[in-house]
mmCIF file of C-alpha atoms in Angstrom:
data_model
loop_
_atom_site.group_PDB
_atom_site.id
_atom_site.type_symbol
_atom_site.label_atom_id
_atom_site.label_comp_id
_atom_site.label_asym_id
_atom_site.label_seq_id
_atom_site.Cartn_x
_atom_site.Cartn_y
_atom_site.Cartn_z
ATOM 1 C CA MET G 724 -0.061 0.006 0.016
ATOM 2 C CA ASN G 725 2.935 2.213 0.361
ATOM 3 C CA PHE G 726 1.626 4.813 2.775
ATOM 4 C CA LYS G 727 -1.266 5.644 0.615
ATOM 5 C CA PRO G 728 -4.097 7.916 1.876
ATOM 6 C CA PHE G 729 -7.505 6.555 2.517
ATOM 7 C CA THR G 730 -8.700 7.904 -0.711
ATOM 8 C CA ALA G 731 -6.307 5.603 -2.497
ATOM 9 C CA LYS G 732 -6.603 7.589 -5.665
ATOM 10 C CA LYS G 733 -9.374 5.332 -6.900
ATOM 11 C CA ILE G 734 -12.223 6.298 -9.201
ATOM 12 C CA PHE G 735 -15.388 6.656 -7.185
ATOM 13 C CA PHE G 736 -18.938 7.562 -7.621
ATOM 14 C CA THR G 737 -19.646 11.318 -7.731
ATOM 15 C CA PHE G 738 -19.889 13.054 -4.284
ATOM 16 C CA SER G 739 -23.422 14.051 -5.005
ATOM 17 C CA ALA G 740 -24.391 10.449 -5.561
ATOM 18 C CA LEU G 741 -22.771 9.538 -2.270
ATOM 19 C CA SER G 742 -24.409 12.270 -0.367
ATOM 20 C CA PHE G 743 -27.788 11.177 -1.750
ATOM 21 C CA LEU G 744 -27.241 7.588 -0.876
ATOM 22 C CA ILE G 745 -25.988 8.244 2.674
ATOM 23 C CA LEU G 746 -28.399 10.993 3.780
ATOM 24 C CA SER G 747 -31.589 10.254 1.837
ATOM 25 C CA CYS G 748 -31.618 6.515 2.373
ATOM 26 C CA ALA G 749 -30.882 6.468 6.119
ATOM 27 C CA LYS G 750 -32.909 4.198 8.384
ATOM 28 C CA LYS G 751 -34.882 5.669 11.232
ATOM 29 C CA THR G 752 -33.981 3.738 14.478
ATOM 30 C CA GLU G 753 -34.340 4.842 18.055
ATOM 31 C CA ASN G 754 -30.557 4.963 18.491
ATOM 32 C CA GLN G 755 -29.989 7.299 15.446
ATOM 33 C CA ASN G 756 -30.914 10.824 14.749
ATOM 34 C CA GLN G 757 -31.023 11.689 11.072
ATOM 35 C CA LEU G 758 -30.593 15.497 11.378
ATOM 36 C CA SER G 759 -27.819 16.609 9.201
ATOM 37 C CA VAL G 760 -26.103 19.695 10.717
ATOM 38 C CA ASP G 761 -24.806 22.113 8.010
ATOM 39 C CA LEU G 762 -21.842 24.096 9.401
ATOM 40 C CA GLU G 763 -22.173 27.928 9.560
ATOM 41 C CA ASN G 764 -19.275 29.965 8.185
ATOM 42 C CA LYS G 765 -18.428 31.382 11.589
ATOM 43 C CA ASN G 766 -17.751 27.910 12.886
ATOM 44 C CA HIS G 767 -15.049 26.864 10.456
ATOM 45 C CA ASP G 768 -11.832 28.199 8.666
ATOM 46 C CA TRP G 769 -9.930 27.018 5.662
ATOM 47 C CA PHE G 770 -6.193 26.453 5.328
ATOM 48 C CA CYS G 771 -3.978 25.269 2.525
ATOM 49 C CA PHE G 772 -0.357 24.423 1.948
ATOM 50 C CA TYR G 773 1.766 26.813 -0.280
ATOM 51 C CA SER G 774 5.587 27.060 -0.543
ATOM 52 C CA GLY G 775 5.985 24.687 2.341
ATOM 53 C CA LYS G 776 3.788 26.728 4.676
ATOM 54 C CA VAL G 777 0.258 26.808 6.019
ATOM 55 C CA LYS G 778 -1.716 29.643 4.447
ATOM 56 C CA GLN G 779 -5.303 30.684 5.767
ATOM 57 C CA ILE G 780 -7.796 31.240 2.957
ATOM 58 C CA GLU G 781 -11.522 32.326 2.827
ATOM 59 C CA LYS G 782 -12.377 29.498 0.531
ATOM 60 C CA ILE G 783 -10.712 26.691 -1.446
ATOM 61 C CA ALA G 784 -10.991 28.758 -4.584
ATOM 62 C CA ASP G 785 -8.609 31.264 -3.067
ATOM 63 C CA SER G 786 -5.853 28.778 -2.552
ATOM 64 C CA PRO G 787 -2.915 29.392 -4.964
ATOM 65 C CA VAL G 788 -2.486 27.236 -7.842
ATOM 66 C CA VAL G 789 0.225 24.513 -7.441
ATOM 67 C CA PRO G 790 1.543 22.070 -9.998
ATOM 68 C CA GLN G 791 -0.089 18.637 -9.825
ATOM 69 C CA LYS G 792 2.386 15.837 -8.738
ATOM 70 C CA PRO G 793 1.991 12.156 -8.035
ATOM 71 C CA TYR G 794 0.471 11.893 -4.606
ATOM 72 C CA THR G 795 3.767 10.314 -3.238
ATOM 73 C CA GLU G 796 5.645 13.560 -4.171
ATOM 74 C CA ALA G 797 3.110 16.229 -3.510
ATOM 75 C CA THR G 798 2.739 18.362 -0.390
ATOM 76 C CA ARG G 799 -0.414 16.993 1.316
ATOM 77 C CA ILE G 800 -1.650 15.498 4.477
ATOM 78 C CA SER G 801 -0.869 11.802 4.022
ATOM 79 C CA CYS G 802 -2.221 10.765 7.461
ATOM 80 C CA ILE G 803 -4.014 12.536 10.200
ATOM 81 C CA ARG G 804 -5.159 10.921 13.458
ATOM 82 C CA VAL G 805 -5.819 11.574 17.287
ATOM 83 C CA ALA G 806 -3.049 10.756 19.687
ATOM 84 C CA PRO G 807 -3.676 8.342 22.575
ATOM 85 C CA GLN G 808 -5.326 10.168 25.619
ATOM 86 C CA ILE G 809 -3.121 11.238 28.363
ATOM 87 C CA GLU G 810 -4.939 11.667 31.799
ATOM 88 C CA ASN G 811 -5.858 15.297 32.607
ATOM 89 C CA GLN G 812 -4.506 16.681 29.338
ATOM 90 C CA ILE G 813 -6.190 17.826 26.123
ATOM 91 C CA GLN G 814 -6.164 15.066 23.588
ATOM 92 C CA LYS G 815 -3.782 16.086 20.900
ATOM 93 C CA ALA G 816 -3.885 15.126 17.190
ATOM 94 C CA TYR G 817 -1.246 14.888 14.603
ATOM 95 C CA ALA G 818 -0.924 14.910 10.749
ATOM 96 C CA VAL G 819 1.958 13.894 8.559
ATOM 97 C CA VAL G 820 2.576 16.524 5.864
ATOM 98 C CA ASN G 821 4.302 14.834 2.946
ATOM 99 C CA GLN G 822 7.576 16.533 1.953
ATOM 100 C CA ILE G 823 7.468 18.803 4.976
ATOM 101 C CA GLY G 824 7.009 17.364 8.531
ATOM 102 C CA PHE G 825 4.264 17.189 11.134
ATOM 103 C CA LEU G 826 1.250 19.267 12.095
ATOM 104 C CA THR G 827 0.355 19.136 15.789
ATOM 105 C CA PHE G 828 -3.229 19.979 16.835
ATOM 106 C CA GLU G 829 -4.249 21.002 20.369
ATOM 107 C CA ASP G 830 -7.788 22.104 20.434
ATOM 108 C CA ASP G 831 -7.964 25.436 18.335
ATOM 109 C CA PHE G 832 -4.208 25.732 18.135
ATOM 110 C CA PHE G 833 -1.941 24.128 15.555
ATOM 111 C CA ILE G 834 1.602 24.341 14.580
ATOM 112 C CA LEU G 835 3.598 22.944 11.608
ATOM 113 C CA SER G 836 7.036 21.501 12.439
ATOM 114 C CA GLU G 837 9.396 21.190 9.545
ATOM 115 C CA ASP G 838 12.360 19.167 8.797
ATOM 116 C CA LEU G 839 13.300 19.361 5.189
ATOM 117 C CA SER G 840 16.519 17.383 5.652
ATOM 118 C CA LEU G 841 14.413 14.282 6.565
ATOM 119 C CA PHE G 842 11.121 14.903 4.598
ATOM 120 C CA SER G 843 12.074 16.700 1.362
ATOM 121 C CA GLY G 844 12.232 14.227 -1.603
ATOM 122 C CA LYS G 845 10.693 11.412 0.433
ATOM 123 C CA THR G 846 7.266 9.858 0.778
ATOM 124 C CA ALA G 847 6.064 10.202 4.478
ATOM 125 C CA GLY G 848 3.130 8.386 6.017
ATOM 126 C CA ASN G 849 1.968 5.567 8.286
ATOM 127 C CA LEU G 850 1.413 7.711 11.539
ATOM 128 C CA VAL G 851 1.401 5.537 14.574
ATOM 129 C CA PHE G 852 2.197 6.077 18.233
ATOM 130 C CA TYR G 853 4.643 4.628 20.586
ATOM 131 C CA GLU G 854 4.415 5.659 24.264
ATOM 132 C CA ASN G 855 2.401 8.579 23.149
ATOM 133 C CA THR G 856 5.212 9.742 20.693
ATOM 134 C CA PRO G 857 4.239 10.117 17.080
ATOM 135 C CA LEU G 858 6.174 8.028 14.501
ATOM 136 C CA CYS G 859 6.060 7.738 10.771
ATOM 137 C CA GLY G 860 7.879 6.014 7.935
ATOM 138 C CA LEU G 861 9.869 7.422 5.045
ATOM 139 C CA TYR G 862 10.892 5.932 1.630
ATOM 140 C CA LYS G 863 11.513 7.060 -1.958
ATOM 141 C CA ASN G 864 9.109 6.019 -4.492
ATOM 142 C CA SER G 865 10.859 4.166 -7.313
ATOM 143 C CA PHE G 866 8.409 5.237 -9.873
ATOM 144 C CA PHE G 867 7.884 8.908 -9.267
ATOM 145 C CA ASN G 868 10.783 10.313 -7.186
ATOM 146 C CA HIS G 869 12.576 12.994 -9.203
ATOM 147 C CA SER G 870 15.936 12.234 -7.607
ATOM 148 C CA ILE G 871 15.788 8.639 -8.789
ATOM 149 C CA LYS G 872 15.104 9.875 -12.233
ATOM 150 C CA ASN G 873 18.071 12.178 -12.063
ATOM 151 C CA GLY G 874 20.367 9.109 -11.288
ATOM 152 C CA GLU G 875 20.578 9.649 -7.565
ATOM 153 C CA SER G 876 20.242 6.941 -4.885
ATOM 154 C CA LEU G 877 17.455 4.504 -5.395
ATOM 155 C CA LYS G 878 16.683 4.485 -1.718
ATOM 156 C CA SER G 879 16.061 6.477 1.418
ATOM 157 C CA SER G 880 18.400 5.521 4.171
ATOM 158 C CA GLU G 881 15.870 6.737 6.849
ATOM 159 C CA PHE G 882 12.956 4.447 7.548
ATOM 160 C CA LEU G 883 11.365 5.064 10.926
ATOM 161 C CA ILE G 884 11.500 8.510 12.630
ATOM 162 C CA GLN G 885 9.898 10.085 15.702
ATOM 163 C CA MET G 886 9.015 13.632 16.661
ATOM 164 C CA ASN G 887 9.340 14.629 20.186
ATOM 165 C CA PRO G 888 5.906 15.959 21.301
ATOM 166 C CA GLU G 889 7.394 18.732 23.458
ATOM 167 C CA THR G 890 10.288 20.182 21.482
ATOM 168 C CA LYS G 891 8.873 19.249 17.982
ATOM 169 C CA ILE G 892 12.342 17.955 17.009
ATOM 170 C CA PHE G 893 12.698 14.915 14.738
ATOM 171 C CA TYR G 894 14.887 11.944 15.441
ATOM 172 C CA LYS G 895 15.773 8.956 13.396
ATOM 173 C CA ILE G 896 14.980 5.606 15.079
ATOM 174 C CA ILE G 897 15.758 2.886 12.448
ATOM 175 C CA ASN G 898 17.375 3.090 9.062
ATOM 176 C CA SER G 899 16.897 0.714 6.144
ATOM 177 C CA GLU G 900 20.465 -0.465 6.724
ATOM 178 C CA ASN G 901 19.449 -1.744 10.171
ATOM 179 C CA LEU G 902 17.054 -4.134 8.398
ATOM 180 C CA SER G 903 18.856 -5.143 5.281
ATOM 181 C CA ASN G 904 22.444 -5.099 4.066
ATOM 182 C CA ASP G 905 21.383 -4.578 0.572
ATOM 183 C CA PHE G 906 22.095 -0.983 -0.676
ATOM 184 C CA HIS G 907 19.005 -0.761 -2.844
ATOM 185 C CA THR G 908 16.572 -1.986 -0.242
ATOM 186 C CA GLN G 909 14.147 0.281 1.611
ATOM 187 C CA VAL G 910 10.918 -0.206 3.812
ATOM 188 C CA THR G 911 7.933 0.803 1.746
ATOM 189 C CA ASP G 912 5.235 -0.255 4.201
ATOM 190 C CA PHE G 913 4.777 -1.404 7.665
ATOM 191 C CA ILE G 914 2.233 -2.440 10.286
ATOM 192 C CA TRP G 915 2.578 -1.793 13.998
ATOM 193 C CA ASP G 916 0.295 -3.885 16.148
ATOM 194 C CA GLY G 917 1.451 -2.541 19.592
ATOM 195 C CA ASN G 918 4.068 -5.295 19.968
ATOM 196 C CA VAL G 919 5.684 -6.115 16.600
ATOM 197 C CA PHE G 920 6.523 -4.109 13.419
ATOM 198 C CA SER G 921 5.869 -6.145 10.370
ATOM 199 C CA CYS G 922 7.607 -4.599 7.228
ATOM 200 C CA ALA G 923 7.580 -4.769 3.412
ATOM 201 C CA LEU G 924 11.010 -4.294 1.983
ATOM 202 C CA LYS G 925 11.457 -3.317 -1.809
ATOM 203 C CA ASN G 926 14.706 -3.944 -3.593
ATOM 204 C CA SER G 927 14.782 -1.524 -6.601
ATOM 205 C CA SER G 928 17.966 -2.255 -8.471
ATOM 206 C CA GLU G 929 18.382 -1.230 -12.105
ATOM 207 C CA GLU G 930 17.698 -4.918 -13.230
ATOM 208 C CA GLN G 931 14.586 -5.774 -11.295
ATOM 209 C CA ILE G 932 12.338 -5.125 -8.404
ATOM 210 C CA ASN G 933 12.087 -7.651 -5.530
ATOM 211 C CA PHE G 934 10.021 -7.634 -2.295
ATOM 212 C CA SER G 935 10.880 -9.355 1.021
ATOM 213 C CA TYR G 936 9.255 -9.306 4.490
ATOM 214 C CA ILE G 937 10.565 -9.107 7.990
ATOM 215 C CA SER G 938 9.391 -8.357 11.433
ATOM 216 C CA PHE G 939 11.208 -6.676 14.296
ATOM 217 C CA GLN G 940 10.462 -6.163 17.996
ATOM 218 C CA PRO G 941 12.311 -3.632 20.116
ATOM 219 C CA LYS G 942 13.975 -5.001 23.127
ATOM 220 C CA GLU G 943 13.595 -1.890 25.016
ATOM 221 C CA SER G 944 11.770 1.501 24.565
ATOM 222 C CA LEU G 945 11.722 2.208 20.803
ATOM 223 C CA ILE G 946 11.956 5.930 21.543
ATOM 224 C CA SER G 947 15.643 5.457 22.988
ATOM 225 C CA ILE G 948 16.758 3.512 19.858
ATOM 226 C CA THR G 949 18.853 5.151 17.167
ATOM 227 C CA PRO G 950 20.240 3.838 13.941
ATOM 228 C CA SER G 951 23.682 3.405 15.507
ATOM 229 C CA THR G 952 22.244 1.254 18.372
ATOM 230 C CA ALA G 953 19.324 -0.479 16.583
ATOM 231 C CA SER G 954 21.222 -3.653 15.532
ATOM 232 C CA LYS G 955 21.603 -4.467 19.229
ATOM 233 C CA LYS G 956 18.334 -3.349 20.400
ATOM 234 C CA ILE G 957 15.807 -4.859 18.063
ATOM 235 C CA LEU G 958 14.918 -8.473 17.482
ATOM 236 C CA LEU G 959 14.692 -9.379 13.864
ATOM 237 C CA SER G 960 12.701 -12.260 12.356
ATOM 238 C CA GLU G 961 11.816 -13.466 8.872
ATOM 239 C CA ASN G 962 8.270 -12.862 7.669
ATOM 240 C CA THR G 963 6.358 -14.090 4.627
ATOM 241 C CA LYS G 964 4.254 -12.252 1.860
ATOM 242 C CA GLU G 965 1.286 -14.232 2.924
ATOM 243 C CA GLU G 966 1.591 -13.320 6.623
ATOM 244 C CA PHE G 967 2.139 -9.636 5.801
ATOM 245 C CA ARG G 968 -0.933 -9.502 3.448
ATOM 246 C CA LYS G 969 -2.989 -11.379 5.973
ATOM 247 C CA GLN G 970 -2.325 -8.511 8.444
ATOM 248 C CA LYS G 971 -3.025 -5.862 5.728
ATOM 249 C CA ASN G 972 -6.011 -7.465 4.241
ATOM 250 C CA PHE G 973 -9.467 -5.798 4.693
ATOM 251 C CA SER G 974 -11.928 -7.511 7.180
ATOM 252 C CA THR G 975 -15.777 -7.656 6.509
ATOM 253 C CA LEU G 976 -17.904 -5.226 8.340
ATOM 254 C CA GLU G 977 -19.687 -8.026 10.075
ATOM 255 C CA THR G 978 -16.486 -8.552 12.074
ATOM 256 C CA ALA G 979 -16.045 -4.940 12.994
ATOM 257 C CA PRO G 980 -16.472 -3.598 16.539
ATOM 258 C CA GLU G 981 -20.015 -2.867 17.533
ATOM 259 C CA ARG G 982 -19.143 0.748 17.941
ATOM 260 C CA LEU G 983 -18.334 0.963 14.160
ATOM 261 C CA LYS G 984 -21.402 -0.986 13.058
ATOM 262 C CA SER G 985 -23.575 1.314 15.035
ATOM 263 C CA LEU G 986 -22.208 4.383 13.350
ATOM 264 C CA VAL G 987 -23.033 3.159 9.856
ATOM 265 C CA LYS G 988 -26.439 1.926 10.541
ATOM 266 C CA SER G 989 -27.771 5.085 8.749
ATOM 267 C CA VAL G 990 -25.861 4.273 5.538
ATOM 268 C CA ASN G 991 -27.731 2.670 2.677
ATOM 269 C CA LYS G 992 -26.998 -1.032 2.720
ATOM 270 C CA LYS G 993 -26.752 -1.027 -1.083
ATOM 271 C CA LEU G 994 -23.678 1.359 -0.776
ATOM 272 C CA ASN G 995 -20.294 -0.415 -0.746
ATOM 273 C CA PHE G 996 -17.718 1.337 1.317
ATOM 274 C CA GLU G 997 -14.215 0.880 2.890
ATOM 275 C CA ILE G 998 -13.671 2.230 6.422
ATOM 276 C CA THR G 999 -10.191 2.746 7.828
ATOM 277 C CA LEU G 1000 -10.495 2.602 11.611
ATOM 278 C CA TYR G 1001 -8.075 4.334 13.921
ATOM 279 C CA THR G 1002 -8.246 3.347 17.701
ATOM 280 C CA ASN G 1003 -7.102 5.352 20.745
ATOM 281 C CA GLN G 1004 -4.118 2.798 21.187
ATOM 282 C CA GLY G 1005 -2.175 4.445 18.441
ATOM 283 C CA HIS G 1006 -1.479 1.154 16.438
ATOM 284 C CA SER G 1007 -1.733 0.760 12.667
ATOM 285 C CA PRO G 1008 -5.389 1.069 11.528
ATOM 286 C CA LYS G 1009 -7.688 -1.601 10.369
ATOM 287 C CA THR G 1010 -9.835 -1.496 7.173
ATOM 288 C CA TYR G 1011 -13.385 -2.961 7.023
ATOM 289 C CA VAL G 1012 -15.391 -3.391 3.903
ATOM 290 C CA SER G 1013 -19.184 -3.825 3.446
ATOM 291 C CA LYS G 1014 -18.865 -5.861 0.365
ATOM 292 C CA PRO G 1015 -15.400 -7.526 -0.036
ATOM 293 C CA ASP G 1016 -15.738 -8.292 -3.795
ATOM 294 C CA LEU G 1017 -16.537 -4.833 -4.850
ATOM 295 C CA GLN G 1018 -14.473 -1.577 -4.889
ATOM 296 C CA GLY G 1019 -15.872 0.712 -2.314
ATOM 297 C CA LEU G 1020 -16.190 4.367 -1.357
ATOM 298 C CA SER G 1021 -13.717 5.444 1.259
ATOM 299 C CA ALA G 1022 -14.305 6.545 4.725
ATOM 300 C CA THR G 1023 -12.239 6.937 7.956
ATOM 301 C CA ALA G 1024 -13.346 6.341 11.550
ATOM 302 C CA ILE G 1025 -12.011 7.205 14.981
ATOM 303 C CA PHE G 1026 -12.544 5.552 18.309
ATOM 304 C CA SER G 1027 -11.546 7.771 21.330
ATOM 305 C CA GLU G 1028 -12.334 6.949 24.963
ATOM 306 C CA THR G 1029 -15.378 9.208 24.913
ATOM 307 C CA TYR G 1030 -16.734 9.341 21.352
ATOM 308 C CA SER G 1031 -16.940 7.624 18.030
ATOM 309 C CA ALA G 1032 -16.827 9.332 14.594
ATOM 310 C CA ILE G 1033 -16.781 8.484 10.892
ATOM 311 C CA LEU G 1034 -16.089 10.839 7.870
ATOM 312 C CA PHE G 1035 -16.908 10.008 4.258
ATOM 313 C CA GLN G 1036 -14.900 11.583 1.517
ATOM 314 C CA ASP G 1037 -17.801 14.044 0.537
ATOM 315 C CA GLY G 1038 -17.874 15.480 4.038
ATOM 316 C CA THR G 1039 -20.745 13.321 5.459
ATOM 317 C CA MET G 1040 -19.961 12.649 9.071
ATOM 318 C CA TYR G 1041 -21.574 10.711 11.926
ATOM 319 C CA LEU G 1042 -20.762 11.223 15.600
ATOM 320 C CA ASN G 1043 -21.703 9.975 19.035
ATOM 321 C CA GLY G 1044 -20.536 9.997 22.545
ATOM 322 C CA PHE G 1045 -19.158 12.855 24.652
ATOM 323 C CA MET G 1046 -17.042 15.789 23.693
ATOM 324 C CA HIS G 1047 -14.027 16.357 26.003
ATOM 325 C CA ASN G 1048 -15.189 17.968 29.191
ATOM 326 C CA SER G 1049 -18.652 18.458 27.708
ATOM 327 C CA SER G 1050 -22.178 16.995 27.893
ATOM 328 C CA GLN G 1051 -23.274 14.000 25.848
ATOM 329 C CA ILE G 1052 -23.810 14.620 22.124
ATOM 330 C CA ASN G 1053 -27.582 14.431 21.039
ATOM 331 C CA ASN G 1054 -28.706 12.642 24.205
ATOM 332 C CA GLY G 1055 -26.714 9.506 23.304
ATOM 333 C CA LYS G 1056 -27.997 9.229 19.729
ATOM 334 C CA THR G 1057 -25.755 9.384 16.689
ATOM 335 C CA CYS G 1058 -25.960 12.696 14.762
ATOM 336 C CA GLY G 1059 -25.073 13.480 11.302
ATOM 337 C CA ILE G 1060 -22.884 16.495 10.309
ATOM 338 C CA LYS G 1061 -22.305 17.760 6.784
ATOM 339 C CA LEU G 1062 -18.977 19.467 6.325
ATOM 340 C CA PRO G 1063 -18.905 22.240 3.589
ATOM 341 C CA LYS G 1064 -19.148 20.921 0.227
ATOM 342 C CA LEU G 1065 -15.953 20.779 -1.754
ATOM 343 C CA PRO G 1066 -15.510 21.745 -5.408
ATOM 344 C CA SER G 1067 -15.561 19.127 -8.096
ATOM 345 C CA GLY G 1068 -12.295 17.123 -8.126
ATOM 346 C CA TYR G 1069 -11.709 17.497 -4.373
ATOM 347 C CA SER G 1070 -12.246 15.263 -1.482
ATOM 348 C CA TYR G 1071 -11.911 14.956 2.230
ATOM 349 C CA THR G 1072 -9.200 12.543 3.091
ATOM 350 C CA GLY G 1073 -9.103 12.152 6.822
ATOM 351 C CA PHE G 1074 -9.919 13.903 10.026
ATOM 352 C CA ALA G 1075 -9.101 14.232 13.859
ATOM 353 C CA ILE G 1076 -10.734 15.816 16.722
ATOM 354 C CA SER G 1077 -8.680 17.482 19.471
ATOM 355 C CA ASP G 1078 -10.829 18.632 22.501
ATOM 356 C CA SER G 1079 -13.662 20.714 20.821
ATOM 357 C CA THR G 1080 -12.035 21.352 17.396
ATOM 358 C CA LEU G 1081 -12.330 19.191 14.241
ATOM 359 C CA TYR G 1082 -9.592 19.110 11.671
ATOM 360 C CA ALA G 1083 -10.337 17.584 8.246
ATOM 361 C CA SER G 1084 -7.698 17.187 5.518
ATOM 362 C CA TRP G 1085 -8.707 17.860 1.915
ATOM 363 C CA GLU G 1086 -7.019 17.649 -1.519
ATOM 364 C CA GLN G 1087 -7.544 18.077 -5.172
ATOM 365 C CA THR G 1088 -7.112 14.818 -6.985
ATOM 366 C CA ASN G 1089 -6.713 13.695 -10.510
ATOM 367 C CA PHE G 1090 -6.189 9.957 -10.637
ATOM 368 C CA ILE G 1091 -2.657 9.427 -9.010
ATOM 369 C CA ASN G 1092 -1.871 13.191 -9.014
ATOM 370 C CA THR G 1093 -2.511 15.761 -6.263
ATOM 371 C CA GLY G 1094 -2.862 19.427 -6.760
ATOM 372 C CA LYS G 1095 -4.018 21.887 -4.065
ATOM 373 C CA SER G 1096 -4.270 20.574 -0.480
ATOM 374 C CA GLY G 1097 -4.843 21.586 3.154
ATOM 375 C CA PHE G 1098 -7.343 21.228 5.919
ATOM 376 C CA LEU G 1099 -10.535 22.471 7.437
ATOM 377 C CA LYS G 1100 -10.685 23.628 11.018
ATOM 378 C CA VAL G 1101 -14.192 23.425 12.650
ATOM 379 C CA ASN G 1102 -15.364 24.545 16.166
ATOM 380 C CA LEU G 1103 -17.240 21.324 16.629
ATOM 381 C CA LYS G 1104 -18.568 22.163 20.057
ATOM 382 C CA ASN G 1105 -20.063 25.535 18.764
ATOM 383 C CA ALA G 1106 -21.607 23.740 15.745
ATOM 384 C CA LEU G 1107 -23.307 21.132 17.807
ATOM 385 C CA LYS G 1108 -24.479 23.741 20.453
ATOM 386 C CA ASN G 1109 -26.017 25.937 17.710
ATOM 387 C CA ALA G 1110 -27.805 22.856 16.433
ATOM 388 C CA ASN G 1111 -29.106 22.063 19.956
ATOM 389 C CA LEU G 1112 -27.257 18.832 19.912
ATOM 390 C CA MET G 1113 -25.276 19.597 23.049
#
């Protein structure tokens, strides 16, 4: 999967068809409220990426034009998720900004932390957490990376990096050389289950491309490991393609947690969709599909300790539970929220909630290419209160 966003650059139904199917064909059950809350302008702000910075805009049409690039090389949010909850603290959220660094969200405050020496010219993604510290993977795409086309190294030495949540400084944890002696091998994908990292390694020599699979387990806190010490502080083991794909494969919606199945009760059963679920533990997400044999519309879901939420790529969202330090949402019933409609060719690609603020990433897509990109910031608490849902 190579750190793809949940949109996966697939060809989907039009957003208008998706909205119609989700909102007009909803079931009425005693546990669901079918009211769709349209956000008022005063409750949200738009931001885009331009020249390596975050720029506030009035509307997406005002964002500067940028050249379209393959999604692996474009500046865009490749992954956004909520961090594990720390007692008596505001629950933070983070986003990996491809080619640049990390965004940290803390309620209505956010900051972009850059490290071009690590991120520039590489594909970044797979945001996970270890001891509440955000980690991500880096690699160079052998098809689209411009440095490879210019005859430079076929690989990125860096593989797994961390960002200190307090100082916002990035540190290398493990390099590709710690996992393979072959100069052309790099890690292009990994799964973290809370105990073991399962990795897909790609060898891109001039003659051929080969894949291999390994697993490793830290012998001590991963945060204290560096590339110079990794060989002595991780336990390596062989893995197989079959085992890796088994971990990566989709599961059917019937096997999903009840919290997730409850969220999608309002969605038309004729609609096929894929839901990438992020839990509060910070491990790699799991994907559930309603109809395994068919290509589906994409959505992303969050389980926190107090709420559950799901966002479809057209901006249709379902939410239930408790906001941080607030009353119960909609008296315990699931409520629908409609984020602002995006222009044609744009989609929402993920979201996170920090305290009372919702952040939703968006981007302009054209098959595998990405143009404009950014995120929407929503005062979710005010929006729900204005709709008498809190």
